[in-house]
CSV table of C-alpha atoms in Angstrom, one decimal:
chain,number,residue,atom,x,y,z
Y,1,UNK,CA,-18.9,-85.8,6.0
Y,2,UNK,CA,-16.4,-83.4,7.5
Y,3,UNK,CA,-19.2,-81.3,9.0
Y,4,UNK,CA,-20.8,-84.5,10.5
Y,5,UNK,CA,-17.5,-85.4,12.2
Y,6,UNK,CA,-17.1,-82.0,13.6
Y,7,UNK,CA,-20.7,-82.1,15.0
Y,8,UNK,CA,-20.1,-85.6,16.5
Y,9,UNK,CA,-16.9,-84.4,18.2
Y,10,UNK,CA,-18.7,-81.3,19.5
Y,11,UNK,CA,-21.5,-83.4,21.0
Y,12,UNK,CA,-19.0,-85.7,22.7
Y,13,UNK,CA,-17.1,-82.8,24.1
Y,14,UNK,CA,-20.3,-81.3,25.5
Y,15,UNK,CA,-21.2,-84.6,27.2
Y,16,UNK,CA,-17.7,-84.8,28.8
Y,17,UNK,CA,-17.9,-81.1,29.8
Y,18,UNK,CA,-21.3,-81.6,31.5
Y,19,UNK,CA,-20.0,-84.6,33.4
Y,20,UNK,CA,-17.0,-82.6,34.5
Y,21,UNK,CA,-19.1,-79.8,35.9
Y,22,UNK,CA,-21.5,-82.1,37.5
Y,23,UNK,CA,-18.7,-83.9,39.4
Y,24,UNK,CA,-17.5,-80.5,40.6
Y,25,UNK,CA,-21.0,-79.4,41.8
Y,26,UNK,CA,-21.3,-76.7,39.1
Y,27,UNK,CA,-23.7,-78.3,36.5
Y,28,UNK,CA,-25.2,-76.3,33.6
Y,29,UNK,CA,-28.3,-77.1,31.5
Y,30,UNK,CA,-28.2,-74.4,28.9
Y,31,UNK,CA,-25.4,-73.4,26.5
Y,32,UNK,CA,-25.0,-69.6,26.0
Y,33,UNK,CA,-26.7,-68.2,22.9
Y,34,UNK,CA,-24.8,-65.7,20.7
Y,35,UNK,CA,-26.6,-64.1,17.8
Y,36,UNK,CA,-29.5,-66.5,17.9
Y,37,UNK,CA,-27.2,-69.6,17.9
Y,38,UNK,CA,-25.7,-71.7,20.6
Y,39,UNK,CA,-22.0,-70.8,21.3
Y,40,UNK,CA,-19.8,-73.6,19.9
Y,41,UNK,CA,-17.9,-74.4,23.2
Y,42,UNK,CA,-15.8,-77.0,21.5
Y,43,UNK,CA,-14.6,-74.6,18.8
Y,44,UNK,CA,-13.9,-72.0,21.5
Y,45,UNK,CA,-11.9,-74.4,23.6
Y,46,UNK,CA,-9.9,-75.7,20.7
Y,47,UNK,CA,-9.1,-72.1,19.5
Y,48,UNK,CA,-8.0,-70.9,22.9
Y,49,UNK,CA,-5.9,-73.9,23.8
Y,50,UNK,CA,-4.1,-73.7,20.4
Y,51,UNK,CA,-3.1,-70.2,21.4
Y,52,UNK,CA,-1.6,-71.4,24.7
Y,53,UNK,CA,-4.6,-71.4,27.0
Y,54,UNK,CA,-6.7,-68.9,28.9
Y,55,UNK,CA,-3.8,-67.3,30.7
Y,56,UNK,CA,-1.8,-66.6,27.5
Y,57,UNK,CA,-4.8,-65.3,25.6
Y,58,UNK,CA,-5.7,-63.0,28.4
Y,59,UNK,CA,-2.1,-61.8,28.9
Y,60,UNK,CA,-1.8,-61.0,25.2
Y,61,UNK,CA,-5.3,-59.6,25.1
Y,62,UNK,CA,-6.3,-61.7,22.1
Y,63,UNK,CA,-10.0,-62.0,22.9
Y,64,UNK,CA,-10.8,-59.3,20.4
Y,65,UNK,CA,-9.3,-61.4,17.6
Y,66,UNK,CA,-11.0,-64.7,18.7
Y,67,UNK,CA,-14.5,-63.0,19.0
Y,68,UNK,CA,-14.5,-62.4,15.2
Y,69,UNK,CA,-14.7,-66.2,14.6
Y,70,UNK,CA,-18.0,-66.5,16.5
Y,71,UNK,CA,-21.5,-65.1,15.8
Y,72,UNK,CA,-21.4,-62.0,18.0
Y,73,UNK,CA,-23.4,-59.1,16.5
Y,74,UNK,CA,-21.3,-56.1,15.3
Y,75,UNK,CA,-23.3,-53.8,17.5
Y,76,UNK,CA,-22.1,-55.7,20.7
Y,77,UNK,CA,-19.4,-53.4,22.0
Y,78,UNK,CA,-18.4,-55.8,24.9
Y,79,UNK,CA,-18.2,-59.0,22.8
Y,80,UNK,CA,-14.6,-59.8,23.8
Y,81,UNK,CA,-15.4,-59.4,27.5
Y,82,UNK,CA,-18.6,-61.6,27.2
Y,83,UNK,CA,-16.6,-64.3,25.4
Y,84,UNK,CA,-13.9,-64.2,28.1
Y,85,UNK,CA,-16.6,-64.6,30.8
Y,86,UNK,CA,-18.2,-67.5,29.0
Y,87,UNK,CA,-14.8,-69.2,28.8
Y,88,UNK,CA,-14.3,-68.6,32.5
Y,89,UNK,CA,-17.7,-70.1,33.4
Y,90,UNK,CA,-17.6,-73.2,31.3
Y,91,UNK,CA,-14.1,-74.0,30.1
Y,92,UNK,CA,-11.3,-72.5,32.3
Y,93,UNK,CA,-11.4,-75.2,35.0
Y,94,UNK,CA,-11.8,-77.9,32.4
Y,95,UNK,CA,-8.7,-76.6,30.6
Y,96,UNK,CA,-6.6,-76.7,33.8
Y,97,UNK,CA,-7.5,-80.3,34.4
Y,98,UNK,CA,-7.6,-81.8,30.9
Y,99,UNK,CA,-5.2,-79.6,28.9
Y,100,UNK,CA,-2.5,-78.7,31.5
Y,101,UNK,CA,-2.9,-81.8,33.7
Y,102,UNK,CA,-3.4,-79.9,37.0
Y,103,UNK,CA,-5.3,-81.4,39.9
Y,104,UNK,CA,-8.7,-80.0,40.6
Y,105,UNK,CA,-8.4,-79.5,44.4
Y,106,UNK,CA,-10.9,-76.7,44.7
Y,107,UNK,CA,-13.9,-77.6,46.8
Y,108,UNK,CA,-17.1,-76.0,45.6
Y,109,UNK,CA,-19.8,-75.0,48.1
Y,110,UNK,CA,-22.5,-76.9,46.1
Y,111,UNK,CA,-20.4,-79.9,45.5
Y,112,UNK,CA,-22.6,-83.0,46.1
Y,113,UNK,CA,-21.3,-85.4,48.7
Y,114,UNK,CA,-20.2,-88.8,47.4
Y,115,UNK,CA,-22.7,-91.5,48.1
Y,116,UNK,CA,-21.1,-93.9,50.5
Y,117,UNK,CA,-22.5,-97.2,51.8
Y,118,UNK,CA,-23.7,-97.1,55.4
Y,119,UNK,CA,-20.8,-97.4,57.8
Y,120,UNK,CA,-18.2,-96.8,55.1
Y,121,UNK,CA,-15.2,-94.4,55.8
Y,122,UNK,CA,-14.4,-91.7,53.3
Y,123,UNK,CA,-11.0,-92.1,51.6
Y,124,UNK,CA,-10.1,-88.4,52.1
Y,125,UNK,CA,-10.4,-86.2,55.0
Y,126,UNK,CA,-12.4,-83.0,54.7
Y,127,UNK,CA,-10.0,-80.3,56.0
Y,128,UNK,CA,-12.4,-77.5,55.0
Y,129,UNK,CA,-14.6,-78.2,58.1
Y,130,UNK,CA,-11.8,-76.7,60.2
Y,131,UNK,CA,-11.4,-73.5,58.2
Y,132,UNK,CA,-12.8,-70.3,59.7
Y,133,UNK,CA,-13.3,-67.2,57.6
Y,134,UNK,CA,-11.4,-64.0,58.4
Y,135,UNK,CA,-14.7,-62.2,59.1
Y,136,UNK,CA,-15.7,-64.8,61.7
Y,137,UNK,CA,-12.2,-64.6,63.2
Y,138,UNK,CA,-12.5,-60.9,63.6
Y,139,UNK,CA,-16.1,-61.1,65.0
Y,140,UNK,CA,-15.1,-63.6,67.7
Y,141,UNK,CA,-11.8,-62.0,68.5
Y,142,UNK,CA,-9.7,-64.9,67.3
Y,143,UNK,CA,-6.1,-64.5,66.3
Y,144,UNK,CA,-5.3,-63.4,62.7
Y,145,UNK,CA,-1.6,-64.4,63.0
Y,146,UNK,CA,-1.2,-67.7,61.2
Y,147,UNK,CA,1.8,-70.0,61.5
Y,148,UNK,CA,3.3,-70.1,58.1
Y,149,UNK,CA,4.1,-73.8,57.2
Y,150,UNK,CA,7.6,-74.6,56.2
Y,151,UNK,CA,9.2,-77.5,54.3
Y,152,UNK,CA,10.1,-79.4,57.5
Y,153,UNK,CA,6.8,-79.4,59.4
Y,154,UNK,CA,6.2,-83.1,58.7
Y,155,UNK,CA,9.7,-84.1,59.8
Y,156,UNK,CA,9.2,-82.2,63.1
Y,157,UNK,CA,5.8,-83.8,63.7
Y,158,UNK,CA,7.2,-87.3,62.9
Y,159,UNK,CA,10.1,-86.8,65.4
Y,160,UNK,CA,7.7,-85.5,68.0
Y,161,UNK,CA,5.2,-88.3,67.5
Y,162,UNK,CA,7.3,-91.0,69.2
Y,163,UNK,CA,5.9,-93.6,66.8
Y,164,UNK,CA,8.8,-95.9,65.9
Y,165,UNK,CA,8.0,-96.0,62.2
Y,166,UNK,CA,7.5,-92.2,62.0
Y,167,UNK,CA,10.7,-91.5,63.9
Y,168,UNK,CA,12.7,-93.9,61.7
Y,169,UNK,CA,11.2,-92.4,58.6
Y,170,UNK,CA,12.1,-88.9,59.7
Y,171,UNK,CA,15.7,-89.7,60.6
Y,172,UNK,CA,16.2,-91.6,57.3
Y,173,UNK,CA,14.8,-88.5,55.4
Y,174,UNK,CA,17.2,-86.2,57.4
Y,175,UNK,CA,20.1,-88.5,56.5
Y,176,UNK,CA,19.2,-88.3,52.8
Y,177,UNK,CA,18.7,-84.5,52.9
Y,178,UNK,CA,21.9,-83.9,54.8
Y,179,UNK,CA,23.8,-85.8,52.1
Y,180,UNK,CA,22.1,-84.1,49.1
Y,181,UNK,CA,24.2,-81.5,47.5
Y,182,UNK,CA,21.4,-79.7,45.6
Y,183,UNK,CA,18.6,-79.8,48.1
Y,184,UNK,CA,20.6,-80.0,51.4
Y,185,UNK,CA,18.6,-79.4,54.6
Y,186,UNK,CA,18.5,-75.7,55.7
Y,187,UNK,CA,18.2,-75.7,59.5
Y,188,UNK,CA,17.3,-72.0,59.6
Y,189,UNK,CA,13.8,-73.0,58.3
Y,190,UNK,CA,13.1,-74.9,61.5
Y,191,UNK,CA,15.9,-75.0,64.1
Y,192,UNK,CA,13.8,-77.3,66.3
Y,193,UNK,CA,15.0,-80.2,64.2
Y,194,UNK,CA,18.4,-80.1,65.9
Y,195,UNK,CA,16.8,-80.3,69.4
Y,196,UNK,CA,14.5,-83.2,68.3
Y,197,UNK,CA,17.3,-85.2,66.7
Y,198,UNK,CA,19.5,-84.8,69.8
Y,199,UNK,CA,16.5,-85.8,72.0
Y,200,UNK,CA,16.2,-89.0,70.1
Y,201,UNK,CA,19.8,-89.7,70.9
Y,202,UNK,CA,19.3,-89.1,74.7
Y,203,UNK,CA,20.9,-85.6,74.9
Y,204,UNK,CA,18.3,-83.1,76.1
Y,205,UNK,CA,18.0,-79.4,76.2
Y,206,UNK,CA,18.6,-77.9,79.7
Y,207,UNK,CA,15.8,-75.3,79.4
Y,208,UNK,CA,12.4,-75.6,80.9
Y,209,UNK,CA,10.0,-77.8,78.9
Y,210,UNK,CA,12.7,-80.0,77.5
Y,211,UNK,CA,11.9,-83.5,76.1
Y,212,UNK,CA,13.8,-85.4,78.8
Y,213,UNK,CA,10.6,-86.4,80.7
Y,214,UNK,CA,9.0,-87.8,77.5
Y,215,UNK,CA,11.9,-89.1,75.5
Y,216,UNK,CA,14.1,-90.2,78.4
Y,217,UNK,CA,11.6,-91.7,80.9
Y,218,UNK,CA,8.3,-92.5,79.3
Y,219,UNK,CA,9.7,-93.8,76.0
Y,220,UNK,CA,12.4,-95.8,77.7
Y,221,UNK,CA,9.9,-98.3,78.9
Y,222,UNK,CA,7.9,-98.5,75.6
Y,223,UNK,CA,10.9,-98.6,73.2
Y,224,UNK,CA,13.3,-100.6,75.5
Y,225,UNK,CA,16.1,-98.1,74.8
Y,226,UNK,CA,18.2,-96.7,77.5
Y,227,UNK,CA,20.4,-93.9,76.1
Y,228,UNK,CA,21.6,-92.8,79.6
Y,229,UNK,CA,23.1,-96.2,80.1
Y,230,UNK,CA,24.5,-96.1,76.6
Y,231,UNK,CA,26.4,-92.9,77.1
Y,232,UNK,CA,27.7,-94.1,80.5
Y,233,UNK,CA,28.9,-97.3,78.9
Y,234,UNK,CA,30.9,-95.6,76.2
Y,235,UNK,CA,32.2,-92.4,78.0
Y,236,UNK,CA,34.8,-93.1,80.6
Y,237,UNK,CA,36.0,-89.5,81.2
Y,238,UNK,CA,34.5,-88.5,84.6
Y,239,UNK,CA,34.4,-84.8,83.7
Y,240,UNK,CA,32.6,-85.4,80.4
Y,241,UNK,CA,30.1,-87.9,82.0
Y,242,UNK,CA,28.5,-84.9,83.8
Y,243,UNK,CA,27.0,-83.9,80.5
Y,244,UNK,CA,25.0,-87.1,80.2
Y,245,UNK,CA,22.0,-86.2,82.3
Y,246,UNK,CA,21.4,-83.9,85.3
Y,247,UNK,CA,19.1,-86.5,86.8
Y,248,UNK,CA,21.8,-89.1,86.8
Y,249,UNK,CA,24.5,-87.2,88.6
Y,250,UNK,CA,24.1,-89.2,91.7
Y,251,UNK,CA,24.9,-92.3,89.6
Y,252,UNK,CA,28.1,-91.0,88.2
Y,253,UNK,CA,30.2,-92.1,91.2
Y,254,UNK,CA,30.9,-95.8,90.5
Y,255,UNK,CA,29.4,-98.1,93.2
Y,256,UNK,CA,31.0,-101.3,94.4
Y,257,UNK,CA,28.3,-103.3,92.5
Y,258,UNK,CA,29.1,-101.4,89.3
Y,259,UNK,CA,32.8,-102.0,89.6
Y,260,UNK,CA,32.3,-105.8,90.0
Y,261,UNK,CA,29.8,-105.8,87.1
Y,262,UNK,CA,32.2,-103.9,84.8
Y,263,UNK,CA,35.0,-106.4,85.7
Y,264,UNK,CA,33.2,-109.5,84.6
Y,265,UNK,CA,30.8,-108.0,82.0
Y,266,UNK,CA,32.2,-107.7,78.5
Y,267,UNK,CA,32.6,-104.1,77.1
Y,268,UNK,CA,29.8,-102.7,74.9
Y,269,UNK,CA,30.4,-103.2,71.2
Y,270,UNK,CA,28.9,-100.9,68.7
Y,271,UNK,CA,27.5,-103.3,66.2
Y,272,UNK,CA,24.3,-103.7,64.2
Y,273,UNK,CA,22.5,-105.2,67.2
Y,274,UNK,CA,23.2,-102.2,69.4
Y,275,UNK,CA,20.0,-100.2,68.9
Y,276,UNK,CA,21.0,-97.2,70.8
Y,277,UNK,CA,24.4,-97.1,69.2
Y,278,UNK,CA,23.0,-97.2,65.7
Y,279,UNK,CA,20.6,-94.4,66.4
Y,280,UNK,CA,23.3,-92.2,67.9
Y,281,UNK,CA,25.6,-93.0,64.9
Y,282,UNK,CA,22.8,-92.0,62.5
Y,283,UNK,CA,22.3,-88.6,64.2
Y,284,UNK,CA,26.1,-88.0,64.4
Y,285,UNK,CA,26.3,-88.6,60.6
Y,286,UNK,CA,23.5,-86.1,60.0
Y,287,UNK,CA,25.1,-83.4,62.1
Y,288,UNK,CA,28.5,-84.0,60.4
Y,289,UNK,CA,27.0,-83.7,56.9
Y,290,UNK,CA,25.1,-80.6,57.9
Y,291,UNK,CA,28.2,-79.0,59.3
Y,292,UNK,CA,29.7,-78.7,55.8
Y,293,UNK,CA,27.0,-76.2,54.8
Y,294,UNK,CA,27.8,-72.6,55.6
Y,295,UNK,CA,24.2,-71.7,56.5
Y,296,UNK,CA,24.0,-74.5,59.0
Y,297,UNK,CA,27.3,-74.0,60.8
Y,298,UNK,CA,26.2,-71.0,62.8
Y,299,UNK,CA,23.1,-72.7,64.1
Y,300,UNK,CA,25.0,-75.8,65.1
Y,301,UNK,CA,27.7,-73.8,66.8
Y,302,UNK,CA,25.2,-71.7,68.8
Y,303,UNK,CA,23.2,-74.8,70.0
Y,304,UNK,CA,24.6,-75.8,73.4
Y,305,UNK,CA,22.8,-79.1,73.3
Y,306,UNK,CA,24.5,-79.9,70.1
Y,307,UNK,CA,27.9,-79.0,71.6
Y,308,UNK,CA,27.2,-81.4,74.5
Y,309,UNK,CA,26.4,-84.2,72.1
Y,310,UNK,CA,29.6,-83.6,70.1
Y,311,UNK,CA,31.7,-83.5,73.3
Y,312,UNK,CA,30.2,-86.8,74.5
Y,313,UNK,CA,30.8,-88.3,71.0
Y,314,UNK,CA,34.4,-87.0,71.0
Y,315,UNK,CA,35.2,-88.7,74.3
Y,316,UNK,CA,33.5,-92.1,73.5
Y,317,UNK,CA,35.6,-95.2,73.1
Y,318,UNK,CA,33.8,-96.0,69.8
Y,319,UNK,CA,36.2,-95.0,67.1
Y,320,UNK,CA,33.6,-94.2,64.5
Y,321,UNK,CA,31.5,-92.1,66.8
Y,322,UNK,CA,34.6,-90.3,68.2
Y,323,UNK,CA,35.7,-89.5,64.6
Y,324,UNK,CA,32.3,-88.1,63.7
Y,325,UNK,CA,32.2,-85.9,66.8
Y,326,UNK,CA,35.7,-84.5,66.3
Y,327,UNK,CA,35.1,-83.9,62.6
Y,328,UNK,CA,31.9,-81.9,63.4
Y,329,UNK,CA,33.6,-79.9,66.1
Y,330,UNK,CA,36.4,-79.0,63.7
Y,331,UNK,CA,33.8,-77.9,61.1
Y,332,UNK,CA,32.0,-75.6,63.5
Y,333,UNK,CA,35.0,-74.4,65.5
Y,334,UNK,CA,35.3,-71.1,63.6
Y,335,UNK,CA,31.8,-70.1,64.6
Y,336,UNK,CA,32.0,-71.2,68.2
Y,337,UNK,CA,31.4,-68.4,70.7
Y,338,UNK,CA,32.7,-69.8,74.0
Y,339,UNK,CA,31.4,-68.7,77.4
Y,340,UNK,CA,33.9,-67.6,80.1
Y,341,UNK,CA,36.3,-70.3,81.1
Y,342,UNK,CA,34.5,-71.1,84.4
Y,343,UNK,CA,31.6,-72.4,82.4
Y,344,UNK,CA,31.4,-76.2,82.1
Y,345,UNK,CA,31.2,-76.4,78.3
Y,346,UNK,CA,34.1,-74.0,77.8
Y,347,UNK,CA,36.2,-75.9,80.3
Y,348,UNK,CA,35.4,-79.2,78.6
Y,349,UNK,CA,36.3,-77.8,75.2
Y,350,UNK,CA,39.8,-76.9,76.4
Y,351,UNK,CA,39.9,-80.3,78.2
Y,352,UNK,CA,39.1,-82.0,74.9
Y,353,UNK,CA,41.7,-80.0,72.9
Y,354,UNK,CA,44.4,-80.7,75.5
Y,355,UNK,CA,43.5,-84.4,75.6
Y,356,UNK,CA,43.8,-84.7,71.8
Y,357,UNK,CA,47.1,-82.8,71.7
Y,358,UNK,CA,48.6,-85.0,74.4
Y,359,UNK,CA,47.4,-88.2,72.8
Y,360,UNK,CA,49.8,-90.5,70.9
Y,361,UNK,CA,47.1,-91.1,68.3
Y,362,UNK,CA,47.9,-89.0,65.1
Y,363,UNK,CA,44.3,-88.6,64.2
Y,364,UNK,CA,43.5,-87.1,67.6
Y,365,UNK,CA,46.5,-84.8,67.4
Y,366,UNK,CA,45.4,-83.6,64.0
Y,367,UNK,CA,41.8,-83.0,65.2
Y,368,UNK,CA,43.1,-81.2,68.3
Y,369,UNK,CA,45.1,-78.8,66.1
């Protein structure tokens, strides 16, 4: 009875093994023969997995011990090597998937394509169609320098996409990562995140190829968000208003129409209905959280666009945003390398410190110190 049960289990195992290899595109019809008998693949699989799997057995070089339990002729000098090769061919992939629970992502050249109804769309995309071998790259003179992916590639692409759901998702993830003590965001892995976050708050890099044309003008119509107007509504200091946008300098001088409008129009309130305000607050919170990490401080201090954002925030009449801006400036102050005093940002830094020290507000005095 015991022998019959073992035989039944062995046949069931072989059926499952054949089905597994057929689905991978590596079917087999014949079972290897050793000493005139078929090799008991079920017994071999059970023995190897009890010893820890293929990797452990190979590491400890135990194939010589296992081979004694099977019908290899004594005259066969390479029996251990042959047994190892049989296991590699028939059982190693099966072990990874069914014993260790790993995913079988390997695409075999002979893998049969799934039969789909006419007009149906595959549920997974075949990325292998884009891969080019190193030999072909060298033959056609293509570049061999590959861009190594980092942990934040998806975040960068989401921020670049301009799709509202993607941008919201990326900023929410950045908020969580900036507040996580164990897995805090490391800006050095992709410094572009700072520039993209600030661009989504309407503060753009001055260099060539900045995002001002896309984020500031094209998306303004599609998203119904005007960050230039937002900053002008909340920053009253004339000197600091020059940081808002180079394209808007001509509008910084208050016109007669603007004076009458500001007289009768109620001041802007930073509430949950202020879309621009909530987005700027989110980004200010992210930068403040990141400024507590030593590895991020130098990058934040060296980023001139970030400095402009913090100065604008520090001079806003929204208390929460002003506090976040001053807190972040205080955290990165030790790493700031200021330009000569005739530079705009340096002048505004001293202007900010002076304004805080001269204020009657204790909080501003403390932050100025």
